[in-house]
């Protein structure tokens, strides 16, 4: 069974600093997709960044980047120049490429607080 | 562009009552799903559908029913509410063909069963 693990329930960072959120996963598949979703207090789920497993290059989206280590099954999220609006719950998620559905498997989340 | 619309946003039920959470999307997405979010457990898949007339169970299906009579709508029914079903429920949709496409989520329903 595929699993996603986020070992940091809560993290805190000062405004303008950099923070890294950890995610590991377990799968026997070779092709899959990984995502980071952000859930602010409004409850809305917002896609932050995505990574295709067959791409070696790490994905980046403005201040957000990932460190994807396929052999280690690790997918961490780095937030640079943290802003107060980054305060949210962050979920790592996995979906496999070859399955018949788009089922997402989520980690338990990391609550990030950006301090002024 | 409405995206995924969930109703209601909040609901309180008594144990044993039944209700339907509504979900509608206007993006012509084939794939729709229901998740529940509980503290410390992330989001867990309840039921999903790959198209009209096709549904299947996810990780935590007990106590819930779904149907998909149209591409747009995917209601979730609680047959006899129990306190263990107190949770935040999310409906999501995505195009079936493109696995790297983000899932679009509704704004969630906070359900309390007393």
mmCIF file of C-alpha atoms in Angstrom:
data_model
loop_
_atom_site.group_PDB
_atom_site.id
_atom_site.type_symbol
_atom_site.label_atom_id
_atom_site.label_comp_id
_atom_site.label_asym_id
_atom_site.label_seq_id
_atom_site.Cartn_x
_atom_site.Cartn_y
_atom_site.Cartn_z
ATOM 1 C CA UNK A 1 0.000 0.000 0.000
ATOM 2 C CA UNK A 2 1.151 3.511 -0.764
ATOM 3 C CA UNK A 3 1.730 5.798 2.201
ATOM 4 C CA UNK A 4 2.791 9.400 2.739
ATOM 5 C CA UNK A 5 4.479 10.503 5.949
ATOM 6 C CA UNK A 6 4.953 14.010 7.265
ATOM 7 C CA UNK A 7 6.936 13.803 10.480
ATOM 8 C CA UNK A 8 6.681 17.461 11.497
ATOM 9 C CA UNK A 9 3.220 18.215 12.953
ATOM 10 C CA UNK A 10 4.083 21.878 13.544
ATOM 11 C CA UNK A 11 6.798 24.292 12.485
ATOM 12 C CA UNK A 12 7.521 27.953 13.022
ATOM 13 C CA UNK A 13 9.606 30.396 10.997
ATOM 14 C CA UNK A 14 10.393 34.082 11.154
ATOM 15 C CA UNK A 15 9.133 36.311 8.383
ATOM 16 C CA UNK A 16 11.650 36.574 5.483
ATOM 17 C CA UNK A 17 13.488 33.398 6.522
ATOM 18 C CA UNK A 18 13.575 30.024 4.792
ATOM 19 C CA UNK A 19 11.851 26.882 6.034
ATOM 20 C CA UNK A 20 11.811 23.294 4.790
ATOM 21 C CA UNK A 21 8.910 20.907 5.297
ATOM 22 C CA UNK A 22 9.630 17.183 5.086
ATOM 23 C CA UNK A 23 7.699 14.445 3.326
ATOM 24 C CA UNK A 24 8.523 10.824 2.676
ATOM 25 C CA UNK A 25 6.441 8.296 0.807
ATOM 26 C CA UNK A 26 6.371 4.620 0.076
ATOM 27 C CA UNK A 27 5.380 3.059 -3.208
ATOM 28 C CA UNK A 28 6.409 0.250 -5.495
ATOM 29 C CA UNK A 29 5.405 2.269 -8.552
ATOM 30 C CA UNK A 30 8.031 3.852 -10.780
ATOM 31 C CA UNK A 31 5.841 6.562 -12.290
ATOM 32 C CA UNK A 32 3.796 8.834 -10.083
ATOM 33 C CA UNK A 33 3.115 12.439 -9.158
ATOM 34 C CA UNK A 34 3.743 14.303 -5.951
ATOM 35 C CA UNK A 35 2.056 17.460 -4.766
ATOM 36 C CA UNK A 36 2.170 19.996 -1.987
ATOM 37 C CA UNK A 37 -1.179 21.545 -1.035
ATOM 38 C CA UNK A 38 -1.655 24.516 1.235
ATOM 39 C CA UNK A 39 -4.700 24.905 3.488
ATOM 40 C CA UNK A 40 -4.977 28.378 5.047
ATOM 41 C CA UNK A 41 -7.476 29.115 7.834
ATOM 42 C CA UNK A 42 -10.151 29.620 5.158
ATOM 43 C CA UNK A 43 -10.054 25.799 4.688
ATOM 44 C CA UNK A 44 -9.556 26.101 0.936
ATOM 45 C CA UNK A 45 -7.107 23.536 -0.500
ATOM 46 C CA UNK A 46 -4.629 25.268 -2.811
ATOM 47 C CA UNK A 47 -2.029 23.540 -4.966
ATOM 48 C CA UNK A 48 1.428 24.906 -4.229
ATOM 49 C CA UNK A 49 3.667 22.782 -6.432
ATOM 50 C CA UNK A 50 3.763 19.456 -8.277
ATOM 51 C CA UNK A 51 6.516 17.050 -9.328
ATOM 52 C CA UNK A 52 6.486 14.258 -11.901
ATOM 53 C CA UNK A 53 8.568 11.320 -10.725
ATOM 54 C CA UNK A 54 10.113 10.784 -14.171
ATOM 55 C CA UNK A 55 11.567 14.301 -14.138
ATOM 56 C CA UNK A 56 14.918 14.623 -12.425
ATOM 57 C CA UNK A 57 14.753 18.398 -12.239
ATOM 58 C CA UNK A 58 13.243 19.732 -9.038
ATOM 59 C CA UNK A 59 10.078 21.790 -9.510
ATOM 60 C CA UNK A 60 10.020 25.460 -8.540
ATOM 61 C CA UNK A 61 7.183 27.980 -8.291
ATOM 62 C CA UNK A 62 8.368 31.446 -7.302
ATOM 63 C CA UNK A 63 9.361 31.222 -3.602
ATOM 64 C CA UNK A 64 8.457 27.521 -3.405
ATOM 65 C CA UNK A 65 10.763 24.720 -4.466
ATOM 66 C CA UNK A 66 11.069 21.024 -3.813
ATOM 67 C CA UNK A 67 13.931 18.658 -3.177
ATOM 68 C CA UNK A 68 12.845 15.427 -4.829
ATOM 69 C CA UNK A 69 15.013 12.402 -4.007
ATOM 70 C CA UNK A 70 13.424 9.476 -5.838
ATOM 71 C CA UNK A 71 15.739 6.775 -4.499
ATOM 72 C CA UNK A 72 15.195 7.936 -0.935
ATOM 73 C CA UNK A 73 11.464 8.495 -1.587
ATOM 74 C CA UNK A 74 11.714 11.965 -0.164
ATOM 75 C CA UNK A 75 9.881 15.105 -1.296
ATOM 76 C CA UNK A 76 10.578 18.171 0.832
ATOM 77 C CA UNK A 77 9.163 21.662 0.306
ATOM 78 C CA UNK A 78 11.329 24.736 0.737
ATOM 79 C CA UNK A 79 9.686 28.111 1.256
ATOM 80 C CA UNK A 80 12.048 31.047 0.780
ATOM 81 C CA UNK A 81 11.460 34.593 2.047
ATOM 82 C CA UNK A 82 8.549 33.395 4.198
ATOM 83 C CA UNK A 83 5.552 35.705 4.348
ATOM 84 C CA UNK A 84 2.747 35.994 6.883
ATOM 85 C CA UNK A 85 0.352 34.714 4.233
ATOM 86 C CA UNK A 86 2.265 31.441 4.134
ATOM 87 C CA UNK A 87 0.814 30.549 7.535
ATOM 88 C CA UNK A 88 -1.230 27.437 6.811
ATOM 89 C CA UNK A 89 -1.424 23.676 7.034
ATOM 90 C CA UNK A 90 0.664 22.038 4.320
ATOM 91 C CA UNK A 91 -0.147 18.599 2.961
ATOM 92 C CA UNK A 92 2.091 16.367 0.900
ATOM 93 C CA UNK A 93 0.153 14.122 -1.503
ATOM 94 C CA UNK A 94 0.838 11.271 -3.927
ATOM 95 C CA UNK A 95 -0.974 9.817 -6.909
ATOM 96 C CA UNK A 96 0.266 6.997 -9.086
ATOM 97 C CA UNK A 97 0.563 7.259 -12.850
ATOM 98 C CA UNK A 98 -0.610 3.850 -13.892
ATOM 99 C CA UNK A 99 -3.748 3.453 -11.808
ATOM 100 C CA UNK A 100 -7.274 3.812 -13.114
ATOM 101 C CA UNK A 101 -8.113 6.782 -10.975
ATOM 102 C CA UNK A 102 -6.724 10.051 -9.697
ATOM 103 C CA UNK A 103 -6.840 9.010 -6.073
ATOM 104 C CA UNK A 104 -4.726 11.234 -3.882
ATOM 105 C CA UNK A 105 -3.001 9.868 -0.798
ATOM 106 C CA UNK A 106 -2.278 12.577 1.735
ATOM 107 C CA UNK A 107 0.142 12.914 4.584
ATOM 108 C CA UNK A 108 -1.065 14.070 7.979
ATOM 109 C CA UNK A 109 0.004 17.649 7.385
ATOM 110 C CA UNK A 110 2.437 20.199 8.838
ATOM 111 C CA UNK A 111 1.063 23.327 10.462
ATOM 112 C CA UNK A 112 3.373 26.211 9.566
ATOM 113 C CA UNK A 113 3.287 29.464 11.515
ATOM 114 C CA UNK A 114 5.132 32.458 10.093
ATOM 115 C CA UNK A 115 6.043 34.855 12.889
ATOM 116 C CA UNK A 116 6.362 38.627 12.298
ATOM 117 C CA UNK B 1 -16.082 30.274 -13.020
ATOM 118 C CA UNK B 2 -17.578 28.503 -9.986
ATOM 119 C CA UNK B 3 -15.252 25.480 -9.921
ATOM 120 C CA UNK B 4 -16.334 22.999 -7.230
ATOM 121 C CA UNK B 5 -19.285 24.035 -5.084
ATOM 122 C CA UNK B 6 -20.110 22.288 -1.842
ATOM 123 C CA UNK B 7 -23.186 22.838 0.277
ATOM 124 C CA UNK B 8 -23.768 23.318 3.123
ATOM 125 C CA UNK B 9 -20.629 24.856 4.662
ATOM 126 C CA UNK B 10 -21.662 23.943 8.207
ATOM 127 C CA UNK B 11 -24.092 21.369 9.557
ATOM 128 C CA UNK B 12 -25.038 19.966 12.944
ATOM 129 C CA UNK B 13 -26.818 16.616 13.032
ATOM 130 C CA UNK B 14 -28.216 14.460 15.777
ATOM 131 C CA UNK B 15 -27.089 10.879 16.039
ATOM 132 C CA UNK B 16 -29.162 8.724 13.726
ATOM 133 C CA UNK B 17 -30.224 11.492 11.361
ATOM 134 C CA UNK B 18 -29.490 11.273 7.682
ATOM 135 C CA UNK B 19 -28.365 13.983 5.318
ATOM 136 C CA UNK B 20 -26.804 14.633 1.933
ATOM 137 C CA UNK B 21 -23.752 16.752 1.283
ATOM 138 C CA UNK B 22 -23.983 18.302 -2.155
ATOM 139 C CA UNK B 23 -21.091 18.689 -4.589
ATOM 140 C CA UNK B 24 -21.230 20.182 -8.064
ATOM 141 C CA UNK B 25 -18.510 21.079 -10.550
ATOM 142 C CA UNK B 26 -18.771 23.024 -13.782
ATOM 143 C CA UNK B 27 -15.433 22.042 -15.353
ATOM 144 C CA UNK B 28 -16.647 18.849 -17.064
ATOM 145 C CA UNK B 29 -14.209 16.784 -15.005
ATOM 146 C CA UNK B 30 -14.599 13.029 -15.180
ATOM 147 C CA UNK B 31 -13.063 12.265 -11.800
ATOM 148 C CA UNK B 32 -14.752 13.310 -8.552
ATOM 149 C CA UNK B 33 -14.067 12.252 -5.006
ATOM 150 C CA UNK B 34 -14.984 12.799 -1.380
ATOM 151 C CA UNK B 35 -12.464 13.107 1.435
ATOM 152 C CA UNK B 36 -12.796 13.588 5.135
ATOM 153 C CA UNK B 37 -10.263 15.561 7.143
ATOM 154 C CA UNK B 38 -9.652 14.762 10.780
ATOM 155 C CA UNK B 39 -7.007 16.253 13.095
ATOM 156 C CA UNK B 40 -3.726 14.393 12.866
ATOM 157 C CA UNK B 41 -4.965 12.162 10.047
ATOM 158 C CA UNK B 42 -4.800 14.294 6.926
ATOM 159 C CA UNK B 43 -7.410 13.756 4.229
ATOM 160 C CA UNK B 44 -8.755 10.260 3.682
ATOM 161 C CA UNK B 45 -10.671 9.116 0.644
ATOM 162 C CA UNK B 46 -14.276 8.063 1.257
ATOM 163 C CA UNK B 47 -15.675 7.368 -2.240
ATOM 164 C CA UNK B 48 -14.768 8.318 -5.761
ATOM 165 C CA UNK B 49 -16.175 8.266 -9.267
ATOM 166 C CA UNK B 50 -14.426 8.085 -12.639
ATOM 167 C CA UNK B 51 -17.525 9.125 -14.561
ATOM 168 C CA UNK B 52 -21.301 9.231 -14.586
ATOM 169 C CA UNK B 53 -22.763 5.950 -13.386
ATOM 170 C CA UNK B 54 -19.457 4.674 -11.955
ATOM 171 C CA UNK B 55 -18.538 4.862 -8.276
ATOM 172 C CA UNK B 56 -16.183 2.981 -6.012
ATOM 173 C CA UNK B 57 -15.075 2.862 -2.401
ATOM 174 C CA UNK B 58 -12.063 4.599 -0.996
ATOM 175 C CA UNK B 59 -10.234 4.083 2.272
ATOM 176 C CA UNK B 60 -13.077 4.895 4.714
ATOM 177 C CA UNK B 61 -16.429 4.184 2.994
ATOM 178 C CA UNK B 62 -18.470 2.768 5.876
ATOM 179 C CA UNK B 63 -21.560 4.796 6.740
ATOM 180 C CA UNK B 64 -21.547 6.733 3.456
ATOM 181 C CA UNK B 65 -23.240 6.293 0.091
ATOM 182 C CA UNK B 66 -22.636 8.072 -3.199
ATOM 183 C CA UNK B 67 -24.147 8.167 -6.650
ATOM 184 C CA UNK B 68 -23.111 9.854 -9.912
ATOM 185 C CA UNK B 69 -26.070 10.337 -12.207
ATOM 186 C CA UNK B 70 -24.504 13.278 -14.045
ATOM 187 C CA UNK B 71 -20.950 14.447 -14.751
ATOM 188 C CA UNK B 72 -21.551 17.594 -12.704
ATOM 189 C CA UNK B 73 -22.951 16.247 -9.426
ATOM 190 C CA UNK B 74 -21.568 13.859 -6.836
ATOM 191 C CA UNK B 75 -23.607 13.887 -3.605
ATOM 192 C CA UNK B 76 -22.457 12.156 -0.425
ATOM 193 C CA UNK B 77 -25.146 10.614 1.783
ATOM 194 C CA UNK B 78 -24.826 9.872 5.465
ATOM 195 C CA UNK B 79 -27.357 7.158 6.154
ATOM 196 C CA UNK B 80 -27.466 7.263 9.963
ATOM 197 C CA UNK B 81 -25.098 9.847 11.394
ATOM 198 C CA UNK B 82 -22.739 8.841 14.191
ATOM 199 C CA UNK B 83 -20.436 11.001 16.340
ATOM 200 C CA UNK B 84 -17.456 9.335 14.612
ATOM 201 C CA UNK B 85 -18.545 11.076 11.410
ATOM 202 C CA UNK B 86 -17.868 14.481 12.910
ATOM 203 C CA UNK B 87 -15.315 15.842 10.459
ATOM 204 C CA UNK B 88 -14.622 18.294 7.666
ATOM 205 C CA UNK B 89 -15.654 16.919 4.294
ATOM 206 C CA UNK B 90 -14.115 17.920 0.989
ATOM 207 C CA UNK B 91 -15.290 17.221 -2.506
ATOM 208 C CA UNK B 92 -12.689 17.332 -5.301
ATOM 209 C CA UNK B 93 -12.669 17.000 -9.072
ATOM 210 C CA UNK B 94 -10.027 16.619 -11.773
ATOM 211 C CA UNK B 95 -9.821 15.586 -15.418
ATOM 212 C CA UNK B 96 -9.243 11.855 -15.565
ATOM 213 C CA UNK B 97 -6.704 11.855 -18.358
ATOM 214 C CA UNK B 98 -4.096 14.139 -16.848
ATOM 215 C CA UNK B 99 -2.693 12.738 -13.621
ATOM 216 C CA UNK B 100 -0.396 15.647 -12.968
ATOM 217 C CA UNK B 101 -3.268 18.087 -13.081
ATOM 218 C CA UNK B 102 -4.228 19.508 -9.753
ATOM 219 C CA UNK B 103 -7.376 18.392 -8.046
ATOM 220 C CA UNK B 104 -9.859 21.212 -7.509
ATOM 221 C CA UNK B 105 -11.415 21.218 -4.077
ATOM 222 C CA UNK B 106 -14.627 22.632 -2.734
ATOM 223 C CA UNK B 107 -14.513 24.820 0.355
ATOM 224 C CA UNK B 108 -15.441 21.988 2.661
ATOM 225 C CA UNK B 109 -18.342 21.151 4.954
ATOM 226 C CA UNK B 110 -17.807 21.115 8.687
ATOM 227 C CA UNK B 111 -20.148 18.466 10.065
ATOM 228 C CA UNK B 112 -20.800 17.954 13.756
ATOM 229 C CA UNK B 113 -22.795 14.951 14.947
ATOM 230 C CA UNK B 114 -24.097 15.250 18.501
#
